[in-house]
Amino acid sequence: MTEKIISVLTKLRQFAIENGITATFFYHEEDSALMRFANSAISLNTNEHLVRLDITAYEGCQRASYEMITNLDAIEDMQQGVLQAGEIVKHAQPLNYTPTIPVYQETFIEEDAYDPNLAGISNDEKLAYFNQAVAGLESDQVKLGGIFSSGRNILVVMNTQSEHALAHVTSDAQITIVLSHKTLKWELIAEQSAQKKDDLDPEKIHQELSFLLHHYQSDQAEQIPLGKYDIVFGPAAIAELVSTMNWIGFNGGMMKRGYSFLSEDQLGKRVLGSPFTLVDDPTQVETFPFSQDLMGIKREPFTLFDQGVFKAFTWYQDDADEFGAEPTGHTVMHKSLVVSAGETPVNTLEELVKAPREKDILYIPYIHYMNFVNPSKGLVTGSSRFGALLLKADGSVVVPYNVRLTQSLLDIFSEKIAWISDGQVAYNTSMSYGARNPTALIVPNFVCVKDLEISHANSSY
Amino acid sequence: MQQKIKEQIDRIRSQGAVYVDSRWYPNEETHNLTMWNGNLKNASATRESGIGVRVLFKGAWGFSASSDINNLPGLFEKALDNARTAAERVTFPVRLAEKDAIQGSFSSPNRIDPFTIPFDQKVGFLKKMDDLLNQPGVSQRVADLTFIRKQILFYDSEGSEIEKNIIEVFPSIGVMGVDADGQTHRRSFSPARLGDTRGWETIDEDLFTTEAERIVRELNQVLTADSCPKEERSVILLPGIMFLQTHETIGHALELDRILGYELAYAGGSFVTLEDFGTLRYGSEKLTARANATVPNSPGSFGYDDDGVPAQDNLLIDKGILVGAITGRQMVEEANATARKQIFQGSSGANRATSFYRVPIERMTNINIDPGTDGTLEDIIKDTEKGIVLDGDKSWSIGSNREQFHFATEIGWLVEDGEITDVVKNATYQGETLKFYNALSAVGDESTWEVQYVDNCGKGQPNQVMQLGHGVPVCRFDNVRIGE
Ligand SMILES: [Zn+2]
């Protein structure tokens, strides 16, 4: 699959060398398909085949890039791109550091996370999956929405410093199924991430949706009082919060630019709660991992937090170059973040609802529209969405209208963590902005945090 | 090429498609230059071309796109095939509101094409900005220039042929600094749209020089300021935050696809229902909002939308009452049929796609608030007992039905008895959309009205980023919770 690409890039490399241009090539090819549902219909069925080529040219400390959407047969077009990059770089102002261009020692093709059966899944199979996942759950009032996003993704990098290439081929599916009430406007969600076709399990989705639907149709809905709650976060919410740390937490470049709640003097110190362990683990195939980064550095499991103790910042090569840091193998399209499981044998919503409790528990599966209010303090805000439940101490269940949380990540993942599920799930966080980049985290099914403040509660759905 | 596309449109029509269109982008280019603390971190040019095909078959859409234009029959066939599958699950068969077949063209007004400006000159501008921003108190300084130039050729099976040539220019500068508690604060500037054009000529170096001095000064005021108090006050929103308030809680809330539930799986819905048009009191009588795609200098004006419907200027909220929405051909038909009355007289011309490989969806044009009669900013401050003036977007988070929101701003100035007293840091405010707009107690006059642009509005799956504008005056809202 990557042979022809490598051969074309080899020709481009030769062309660049002949023209005296030092360059790196980043080739991205996607076959993406997305079936979208709304109001119980397929509202959009789309596919795209796109080839992107980013050419970055270097002249000492000067750097410039030319990015094009092209196709593999258009070699002359690509050569023009090389010349363009070579022209722009002449006018680029020198950086105050020297950007590193890697010298790959061997060609490395990573295809472990590729399954041709998933990449080639048909329209009919996707529709059948949806029909099975929501069988008997739709009605005049309860409507189906969601996506089945799937595709094949190929990355190949090469440069003028060596004849070797790195390639990364993945297949992925991101499935979101939403049931919403036409007039009451509540919404429920069940999601699945797949790396291979066997991961697809519409029956599991069906069970989750049935359970939630039962509660939303039979339990009382109410505006809950403001104040402190013990909150159980579901996989989507945990993945969202942890992804935020990747942005305004342990990212070395962001820290140096003042956009982090972590500082260098916190290294080796207990910053978060002792139940919290977070590792970047490229051995987990469900995370579509990179076992070498784009600089050719071999990646091993890399601990970020060990029982709450902050262990390390991660560095992109360019940040490492600028700030004089040691590269950590994190020049990747995405990390492979894994939040360690705990010891509590509560892993499904049904088990959570049935589990004995002394206090009311607010279950928040999903945080909508989270944003950073104050990155220096890790302060974030967002609203609950998609199937929150208030599990009362007396065993009854109330459906809460959506609430807003404005909290610091330092507080959410502090010693306030009451318990963590002993089971984990892969949660797909891929965005469909720009180039396809299948991304997933492995997170516990639930994390329960004591005494978190709700700052706003809706008076209706 | 044009002939080949038309042949394919006819061929797919003959296979039973009710409607077919295609958007061919022969060339779309961007230039982006970012200087961060004196380092030209990003100097990039991009170029893309390709074609997107939309087919309506038995009430369902299929779409297919490719950068490879050498296999047009295969591409059109794939779009039809996608529509055939979609037609197996139809609840409300798609139909399109009437429109005329149009032979037209649109070029965004500009005097100087930014792509003709030498690279060195652009870098020179950034270097100058970087030097101006390199002052005591500033830990990070950023200057950014982004330019877009694209050509779009639209053909549909109803006989429309439209050519669009669009140029956009997005300049901005910003500074950050660290206060005594180790917290980072920022102040930024991107110019309001002045004049009638939107090319390179709109980058006014003198203005940037003045504004660079101002944001550095204001950053230093924030760095030594107390935190915003946690209480209720009147908030006076300058255009630098009012544009985003309008964007998030009027613009997105009034996209008809959201109202009809087409974005529920991701972006969210709207608290607005079809029954609300003509009756809902959205805001106080001082609130008049419109979707105006004819503002010449704004990226929210594009001549014809991607349904081929001409640009319009429509009221959304008339003296506080909800009267209109942001619509395309498909959604108005479904809305009128669902409501069993003609709420909408036709498409408002707001269906747009971000690139050849995305489908058009309802997008904001220029969602503007009409200037009011409450005078200048000074007049409004003078008339405020206990308030806070807010500017600069720092963070925004909105409920999934746009029913409530939380914003953080770059700076706040407390107002006591008609006078500005202190600057505060970490200013935030939150509220419920309807309650908030009904507490609109003052709207500034023309002197306070500015067109601000948004170059990164995200919506849809697959996701699309869109450019648009907001012409807004200074507005005051009473009894708002701040500081949380
Ligand atoms: Zn937006």
mmCIF file with all atom_site columns, N, CA and C in Angstrom, chain A residues 312-362:
data_model
loop_
_atom_site.group_PDB
_atom_site.id
_atom_site.type_symbol
_atom_site.label_atom_id
_atom_site.label_alt_id
_atom_site.label_comp_id
_atom_site.label_asym_id
_atom_site.label_entity_id
_atom_site.label_seq_id
_atom_site.pdbx_PDB_ins_code
_atom_site.Cartn_x
_atom_site.Cartn_y
_atom_site.Cartn_z
_atom_site.occupancy
_atom_site.B_iso_or_equiv
_atom_site.pdbx_formal_charge
_atom_site.auth_seq_id
_atom_site.auth_comp_id
_atom_site.auth_asym_id
_atom_site.auth_atom_id
_atom_site.pdbx_PDB_model_num
ATOM 1   N N  . ALA A 1 312 ? 6.660   14.012 34.022 1.00 0.00 ? 312 ALA A N  1
ATOM 2   C CA . ALA A 1 312 ? 7.395   14.569 32.871 1.00 0.00 ? 312 ALA A CA 1
ATOM 3   C C  . ALA A 1 312 ? 6.510   15.424 31.975 1.00 0.00 ? 312 ALA A C  1
ATOM 4   N N  . PHE A 1 313 ? 7.142   16.405 31.350 1.00 0.00 ? 313 PHE A N  1
ATOM 5   C CA . PHE A 1 313 ? 6.516   17.119 30.237 1.00 0.00 ? 313 PHE A CA 1
ATOM 6   C C  . PHE A 1 313 ? 6.815   16.347 28.954 1.00 0.00 ? 313 PHE A C  1
ATOM 7   N N  . THR A 1 314 ? 5.952   16.519 27.964 1.00 0.00 ? 314 THR A N  1
ATOM 8   C CA . THR A 1 314 ? 6.232   15.941 26.646 1.00 0.00 ? 314 THR A CA 1
ATOM 9   C C  . THR A 1 314 ? 6.638   17.082 25.711 1.00 0.00 ? 314 THR A C  1
ATOM 10  N N  . TRP A 1 315 ? 7.493   16.763 24.752 1.00 0.00 ? 315 TRP A N  1
ATOM 11  C CA . TRP A 1 315 ? 8.011   17.813 23.853 1.00 0.00 ? 315 TRP A CA 1
ATOM 12  C C  . TRP A 1 315 ? 7.849   17.438 22.387 1.00 0.00 ? 315 TRP A C  1
ATOM 13  N N  . TYR A 1 316 ? 7.271   18.367 21.637 1.00 0.00 ? 316 TYR A N  1
ATOM 14  C CA . TYR A 1 316 ? 7.382   18.304 20.184 1.00 0.00 ? 316 TYR A CA 1
ATOM 15  C C  . TYR A 1 316 ? 8.808   18.715 19.846 1.00 0.00 ? 316 TYR A C  1
ATOM 16  N N  . GLN A 1 317 ? 9.316   18.186 18.754 1.00 0.00 ? 317 GLN A N  1
ATOM 17  C CA . GLN A 1 317 ? 10.693  18.492 18.393 1.00 0.00 ? 317 GLN A CA 1
ATOM 18  C C  . GLN A 1 317 ? 10.920  19.999 18.262 1.00 0.00 ? 317 GLN A C  1
ATOM 19  N N  . ASP A 1 318 ? 9.961   20.696 17.633 1.00 0.00 ? 318 ASP A N  1
ATOM 20  C CA . ASP A 1 318 ? 10.168  22.123 17.387 1.00 0.00 ? 318 ASP A CA 1
ATOM 21  C C  . ASP A 1 318 ? 10.244  22.897 18.710 1.00 0.00 ? 318 ASP A C  1
ATOM 22  N N  . ASP A 1 319 ? 9.402   22.506 19.666 1.00 0.00 ? 319 ASP A N  1
ATOM 23  C CA . ASP A 1 319 ? 9.472   23.155 20.989 1.00 0.00 ? 319 ASP A CA 1
ATOM 24  C C  . ASP A 1 319 ? 10.783  22.798 21.686 1.00 0.00 ? 319 ASP A C  1
ATOM 25  N N  . ALA A 1 320 ? 11.171  21.530 21.573 1.00 0.00 ? 320 ALA A N  1
ATOM 26  C CA . ALA A 1 320 ? 12.434  21.101 22.192 1.00 0.00 ? 320 ALA A CA 1
ATOM 27  C C  . ALA A 1 320 ? 13.599  21.893 21.604 1.00 0.00 ? 320 ALA A C  1
ATOM 28  N N  . ASP A 1 321 ? 13.574  22.088 20.275 1.00 0.00 ? 321 ASP A N  1
ATOM 29  C CA . ASP A 1 321 ? 14.624  22.878 19.619 1.00 0.00 ? 321 ASP A CA 1
ATOM 30  C C  . ASP A 1 321 ? 14.625  24.307 20.157 1.00 0.00 ? 321 ASP A C  1
ATOM 31  N N  . GLU A 1 322 ? 13.432  24.903 20.243 1.00 0.00 ? 322 GLU A N  1
ATOM 32  C CA . GLU A 1 322 ? 13.350  26.307 20.641 1.00 0.00 ? 322 GLU A CA 1
ATOM 33  C C  . GLU A 1 322 ? 13.760  26.522 22.096 1.00 0.00 ? 322 GLU A C  1
ATOM 34  N N  . PHE A 1 323 ? 13.335  25.608 22.971 1.00 0.00 ? 323 PHE A N  1
ATOM 35  C CA . PHE A 1 323 ? 13.569  25.835 24.396 1.00 0.00 ? 323 PHE A CA 1
ATOM 36  C C  . PHE A 1 323 ? 14.723  25.006 24.957 1.00 0.00 ? 323 PHE A C  1
ATOM 37  N N  . GLY A 1 324 ? 15.449  24.349 24.087 1.00 0.00 ? 324 GLY A N  1
ATOM 38  C CA . GLY A 1 324 ? 16.630  23.605 24.530 1.00 0.00 ? 324 GLY A CA 1
ATOM 39  C C  . GLY A 1 324 ? 16.294  22.401 25.387 1.00 0.00 ? 324 GLY A C  1
ATOM 40  N N  . ALA A 1 325 ? 15.143  21.790 25.143 1.00 0.00 ? 325 ALA A N  1
ATOM 41  C CA . ALA A 1 325 ? 14.761  20.614 25.932 1.00 0.00 ? 325 ALA A CA 1
ATOM 42  C C  . ALA A 1 325 ? 15.155  19.335 25.205 1.00 0.00 ? 325 ALA A C  1
ATOM 43  N N  . GLU A 1 326 ? 15.210  18.255 25.965 1.00 0.00 ? 326 GLU A N  1
ATOM 44  C CA . GLU A 1 326 ? 15.526  16.948 25.395 1.00 0.00 ? 326 GLU A CA 1
ATOM 45  C C  . GLU A 1 326 ? 14.258  16.393 24.745 1.00 0.00 ? 326 GLU A C  1
ATOM 46  N N  . PRO A 1 327 ? 14.294  16.000 23.462 1.00 0.00 ? 327 PRO A N  1
ATOM 47  C CA . PRO A 1 327 ? 13.081  15.447 22.858 1.00 0.00 ? 327 PRO A CA 1
ATOM 48  C C  . PRO A 1 327 ? 12.629  14.170 23.570 1.00 0.00 ? 327 PRO A C  1
ATOM 49  N N  . THR A 1 328 ? 11.309  13.954 23.620 1.00 0.00 ? 328 THR A N  1
ATOM 50  C CA . THR A 1 328 ? 10.765  12.825 24.382 1.00 0.00 ? 328 THR A CA 1
ATOM 51  C C  . THR A 1 328 ? 10.032  11.820 23.493 1.00 0.00 ? 328 THR A C  1
ATOM 52  N N  . GLY A 1 329 ? 10.156  11.968 22.173 1.00 0.00 ? 329 GLY A N  1
ATOM 53  C CA . GLY A 1 329 ? 9.437   11.035 21.293 1.00 0.00 ? 329 GLY A CA 1
ATOM 54  C C  . GLY A 1 329 ? 7.977   11.406 21.137 1.00 0.00 ? 329 GLY A C  1
ATOM 55  N N  . HIS A 1 330 ? 7.687   12.687 21.250 1.00 0.00 ? 330 HIS A N  1
ATOM 56  C CA . HIS A 1 330 ? 6.283   13.108 21.168 1.00 0.00 ? 330 HIS A CA 1
ATOM 57  C C  . HIS A 1 330 ? 5.978   13.981 19.963 1.00 0.00 ? 330 HIS A C  1
ATOM 58  N N  . THR A 1 331 ? 6.811   13.884 18.929 1.00 0.00 ? 331 THR A N  1
ATOM 59  C CA . THR A 1 331 ? 6.472   14.548 17.678 1.00 0.00 ? 331 THR A CA 1
ATOM 60  C C  . THR A 1 331 ? 5.566   13.579 16.918 1.00 0.00 ? 331 THR A C  1
ATOM 61  N N  . VAL A 1 332 ? 4.335   13.516 17.371 1.00 0.00 ? 332 VAL A N  1
ATOM 62  C CA . VAL A 1 332 ? 3.366   12.552 16.836 1.00 0.00 ? 332 VAL A CA 1
ATOM 63  C C  . VAL A 1 332 ? 2.073   13.282 16.496 1.00 0.00 ? 332 VAL A C  1
ATOM 64  N N  . MET A 1 333 ? 1.248   12.642 15.697 1.00 0.00 ? 333 MET A N  1
ATOM 65  C CA . MET A 1 333 ? -0.056  13.220 15.376 1.00 0.00 ? 333 MET A CA 1
ATOM 66  C C  . MET A 1 333 ? -0.980  13.165 16.597 1.00 0.00 ? 333 MET A C  1
ATOM 67  N N  . HIS A 1 334 ? -0.783  12.158 17.410 1.00 0.00 ? 334 HIS A N  1
ATOM 68  C CA . HIS A 1 334 ? -1.543  12.053 18.661 1.00 0.00 ? 334 HIS A CA 1
ATOM 69  C C  . HIS A 1 334 ? -0.815  11.100 19.590 1.00 0.00 ? 334 HIS A C  1
ATOM 70  N N  . LYS A 1 335 ? -1.037  11.296 20.879 1.00 0.00 ? 335 LYS A N  1
ATOM 71  C CA . LYS A 1 335 ? -0.432  10.395 21.864 1.00 0.00 ? 335 LYS A CA 1
ATOM 72  C C  . LYS A 1 335 ? -1.340  9.186  22.050 1.00 0.00 ? 335 LYS A C  1
ATOM 73  N N  . SER A 1 336 ? -0.915  8.279  22.908 1.00 0.00 ? 336 SER A N  1
ATOM 74  C CA . SER A 1 336 ? -1.705  7.084  23.219 1.00 0.00 ? 336 SER A CA 1
ATOM 75  C C  . SER A 1 336 ? -1.992  7.096  24.721 1.00 0.00 ? 336 SER A C  1
ATOM 76  N N  . LEU A 1 337 ? -2.820  8.018  25.141 1.00 0.00 ? 337 LEU A N  1
ATOM 77  C CA . LEU A 1 337 ? -3.015  8.242  26.567 1.00 0.00 ? 337 LEU A CA 1
ATOM 78  C C  . LEU A 1 337 ? -3.875  7.148  27.196 1.00 0.00 ? 337 LEU A C  1
ATOM 79  N N  . VAL A 1 338 ? -3.409  6.670  28.320 1.00 0.00 ? 338 VAL A N  1
ATOM 80  C CA . VAL A 1 338 ? -4.124  5.615  29.044 1.00 0.00 ? 338 VAL A CA 1
ATOM 81  C C  . VAL A 1 338 ? -4.245  6.040  30.499 1.00 0.00 ? 338 VAL A C  1
ATOM 82  N N  . VAL A 1 339 ? -5.474  6.162  30.985 1.00 0.00 ? 339 VAL A N  1
ATOM 83  C CA . VAL A 1 339 ? -5.707  6.438  32.406 1.00 0.00 ? 339 VAL A CA 1
ATOM 84  C C  . VAL A 1 339 ? -5.875  5.087  33.093 1.00 0.00 ? 339 VAL A C  1
ATOM 85  N N  . SER A 1 340 ? -5.066  4.834  34.116 1.00 0.00 ? 340 SER A N  1
ATOM 86  C CA . SER A 1 340 ? -5.104  3.521  34.773 1.00 0.00 ? 340 SER A CA 1
ATOM 87  C C  . SER A 1 340 ? -6.463  3.240  35.394 1.00 0.00 ? 340 SER A C  1
ATOM 88  N N  . ALA A 1 341 ? -6.819  1.950  35.375 1.00 0.00 ? 341 ALA A N  1
ATOM 89  C CA . ALA A 1 341 ? -8.061  1.524  36.030 1.00 0.00 ? 341 ALA A CA 1
ATOM 90  C C  . ALA A 1 341 ? -7.866  1.562  37.534 1.00 0.00 ? 341 ALA A C  1
ATOM 91  N N  . GLY A 1 342 ? -8.991  1.575  38.240 1.00 0.00 ? 342 GLY A N  1
ATOM 92  C CA . GLY A 1 342 ? -8.954  1.520  39.701 1.00 0.00 ? 342 GLY A CA 1
ATOM 93  C C  . GLY A 1 342 ? -9.317  0.135  40.178 1.00 0.00 ? 342 GLY A C  1
ATOM 94  N N  . GLU A 1 343 ? -10.043 0.095  41.283 1.00 0.00 ? 343 GLU A N  1
ATOM 95  C CA . GLU A 1 343 ? -10.336 -1.211 41.888 1.00 0.00 ? 343 GLU A CA 1
ATOM 96  C C  . GLU A 1 343 ? -11.820 -1.458 42.066 1.00 0.00 ? 343 GLU A C  1
ATOM 97  N N  . THR A 1 344 ? -12.635 -0.509 41.660 1.00 0.00 ? 344 THR A N  1
ATOM 98  C CA . THR A 1 344 ? -14.068 -0.655 41.930 1.00 0.00 ? 344 THR A CA 1
ATOM 99  C C  . THR A 1 344 ? -14.751 -1.413 40.790 1.00 0.00 ? 344 THR A C  1
ATOM 100 N N  . PRO A 1 345 ? -15.428 -2.515 41.119 1.00 0.00 ? 345 PRO A N  1
ATOM 101 C CA . PRO A 1 345 ? -16.033 -3.341 40.068 1.00 0.00 ? 345 PRO A CA 1
ATOM 102 C C  . PRO A 1 345 ? -17.381 -2.806 39.593 1.00 0.00 ? 345 PRO A C  1
ATOM 103 N N  . VAL A 1 346 ? -17.401 -1.536 39.227 1.00 0.00 ? 346 VAL A N  1
ATOM 104 C CA . VAL A 1 346 ? -18.615 -0.927 38.663 1.00 0.00 ? 346 VAL A CA 1
ATOM 105 C C  . VAL A 1 346 ? -18.239 -0.433 37.276 1.00 0.00 ? 346 VAL A C  1
ATOM 106 N N  . ASN A 1 347 ? -18.784 -1.081 36.257 1.00 0.00 ? 347 ASN A N  1
ATOM 107 C CA . ASN A 1 347 ? -18.327 -0.793 34.901 1.00 0.00 ? 347 ASN A CA 1
ATOM 108 C C  . ASN A 1 347 ? -19.420 -0.487 33.901 1.00 0.00 ? 347 ASN A C  1
ATOM 109 N N  . THR A 1 348 ? -20.672 -0.785 34.245 1.00 0.00 ? 348 THR A N  1
ATOM 110 C CA . THR A 1 348 ? -21.756 -0.426 33.335 1.00 0.00 ? 348 THR A CA 1
ATOM 111 C C  . THR A 1 348 ? -22.699 0.516  34.070 1.00 0.00 ? 348 THR A C  1
ATOM 112 N N  . LEU A 1 349 ? -23.487 1.215  33.291 1.00 0.00 ? 349 LEU A N  1
ATOM 113 C CA . LEU A 1 349 ? -24.426 2.156  33.885 1.00 0.00 ? 349 LEU A CA 1
ATOM 114 C C  . LEU A 1 349 ? -25.415 1.422  34.794 1.00 0.00 ? 349 LEU A C  1
ATOM 115 N N  . GLU A 1 350 ? -25.780 0.246  34.365 1.00 0.00 ? 350 GLU A N  1
ATOM 116 C CA . GLU A 1 350 ? -26.707 -0.548 35.164 1.00 0.00 ? 350 GLU A CA 1
ATOM 117 C C  . GLU A 1 350 ? -26.096 -0.871 36.540 1.00 0.00 ? 350 GLU A C  1
ATOM 118 N N  . GLU A 1 351 ? -24.822 -1.257 36.522 1.00 0.00 ? 351 GLU A N  1
ATOM 119 C CA . GLU A 1 351 ? -24.131 -1.541 37.802 1.00 0.00 ? 351 GLU A CA 1
ATOM 120 C C  . GLU A 1 351 ? -24.022 -0.277 38.649 1.00 0.00 ? 351 GLU A C  1
ATOM 121 N N  . LEU A 1 352 ? -23.789 0.850  37.977 1.00 0.00 ? 352 LEU A N  1
ATOM 122 C CA . LEU A 1 352 ? -23.663 2.106  38.719 1.00 0.00 ? 352 LEU A CA 1
ATOM 123 C C  . LEU A 1 352 ? -24.980 2.471  39.395 1.00 0.00 ? 352 LEU A C  1
ATOM 124 N N  . VAL A 1 353 ? -26.057 2.319  38.660 1.00 0.00 ? 353 VAL A N  1
ATOM 125 C CA . VAL A 1 353 ? -27.377 2.671  39.212 1.00 0.00 ? 353 VAL A CA 1
ATOM 126 C C  . VAL A 1 353 ? -27.731 1.745  40.381 1.00 0.00 ? 353 VAL A C  1
ATOM 127 N N  . LYS A 1 354 ? -27.354 0.489  40.265 1.00 0.00 ? 354 LYS A N  1
ATOM 128 C CA . LYS A 1 354 ? -27.698 -0.488 41.320 1.00 0.00 ? 354 LYS A CA 1
ATOM 129 C C  . LYS A 1 354 ? -26.764 -0.419 42.527 1.00 0.00 ? 354 LYS A C  1
ATOM 130 N N  . ALA A 1 355 ? -25.568 0.142  42.345 1.00 0.00 ? 355 ALA A N  1
ATOM 131 C CA . ALA A 1 355 ? -24.587 0.133  43.440 1.00 0.00 ? 355 ALA A CA 1
ATOM 132 C C  . ALA A 1 355 ? -25.124 0.899  44.649 1.00 0.00 ? 355 ALA A C  1
ATOM 133 N N  . PRO A 1 356 ? -24.926 0.345  45.857 1.00 0.00 ? 356 PRO A N  1
ATOM 134 C CA . PRO A 1 356 ? -25.399 1.047  47.048 1.00 0.00 ? 356 PRO A CA 1
ATOM 135 C C  . PRO A 1 356 ? -24.654 2.373  47.219 1.00 0.00 ? 356 PRO A C  1
ATOM 136 N N  . ARG A 1 357 ? -25.333 3.396  47.750 1.00 0.00 ? 357 ARG A N  1
ATOM 137 C CA . ARG A 1 357 ? -24.696 4.711  47.926 1.00 0.00 ? 357 ARG A CA 1
ATOM 138 C C  . ARG A 1 357 ? -25.255 5.402  49.156 1.00 0.00 ? 357 ARG A C  1
ATOM 139 N N  . GLU A 1 358 ? -24.390 6.158  49.785 1.00 0.00 ? 358 GLU A N  1
ATOM 140 C CA . GLU A 1 358 ? -24.806 6.880  51.001 1.00 0.00 ? 358 GLU A CA 1
ATOM 141 C C  . GLU A 1 358 ? -25.292 8.275  50.674 1.00 0.00 ? 358 GLU A C  1
ATOM 142 N N  . LYS A 1 359 ? -24.794 8.817  49.559 1.00 0.00 ? 359 LYS A N  1
ATOM 143 C CA . LYS A 1 359 ? -25.168 10.187 49.157 1.00 0.00 ? 359 LYS A CA 1
ATOM 144 C C  . LYS A 1 359 ? -25.734 10.177 47.745 1.00 0.00 ? 359 LYS A C  1
ATOM 145 N N  . ASP A 1 360 ? -26.359 11.271 47.367 1.00 0.00 ? 360 ASP A N  1
ATOM 146 C CA . ASP A 1 360 ? -26.769 11.422 45.970 1.00 0.00 ? 360 ASP A CA 1
ATOM 147 C C  . ASP A 1 360 ? -25.510 11.447 45.092 1.00 0.00 ? 360 ASP A C  1
ATOM 148 N N  . ILE A 1 361 ? -25.630 10.846 43.910 1.00 0.00 ? 361 ILE A N  1
ATOM 149 C CA . ILE A 1 361 ? -24.504 10.875 42.965 1.00 0.00 ? 361 ILE A CA 1
ATOM 150 C C  . ILE A 1 361 ? -25.004 11.431 41.638 1.00 0.00 ? 361 ILE A C  1
ATOM 151 N N  . LEU A 1 362 ? -24.252 12.403 41.102 1.00 0.00 ? 362 LEU A N  1
ATOM 152 C CA . LEU A 1 362 ? -24.607 12.963 39.799 1.00 0.00 ? 362 LEU A CA 1
ATOM 153 C C  . LEU A 1 362 ? -23.740 12.294 38.742 1.00 0.00 ? 362 LEU A C  1
#
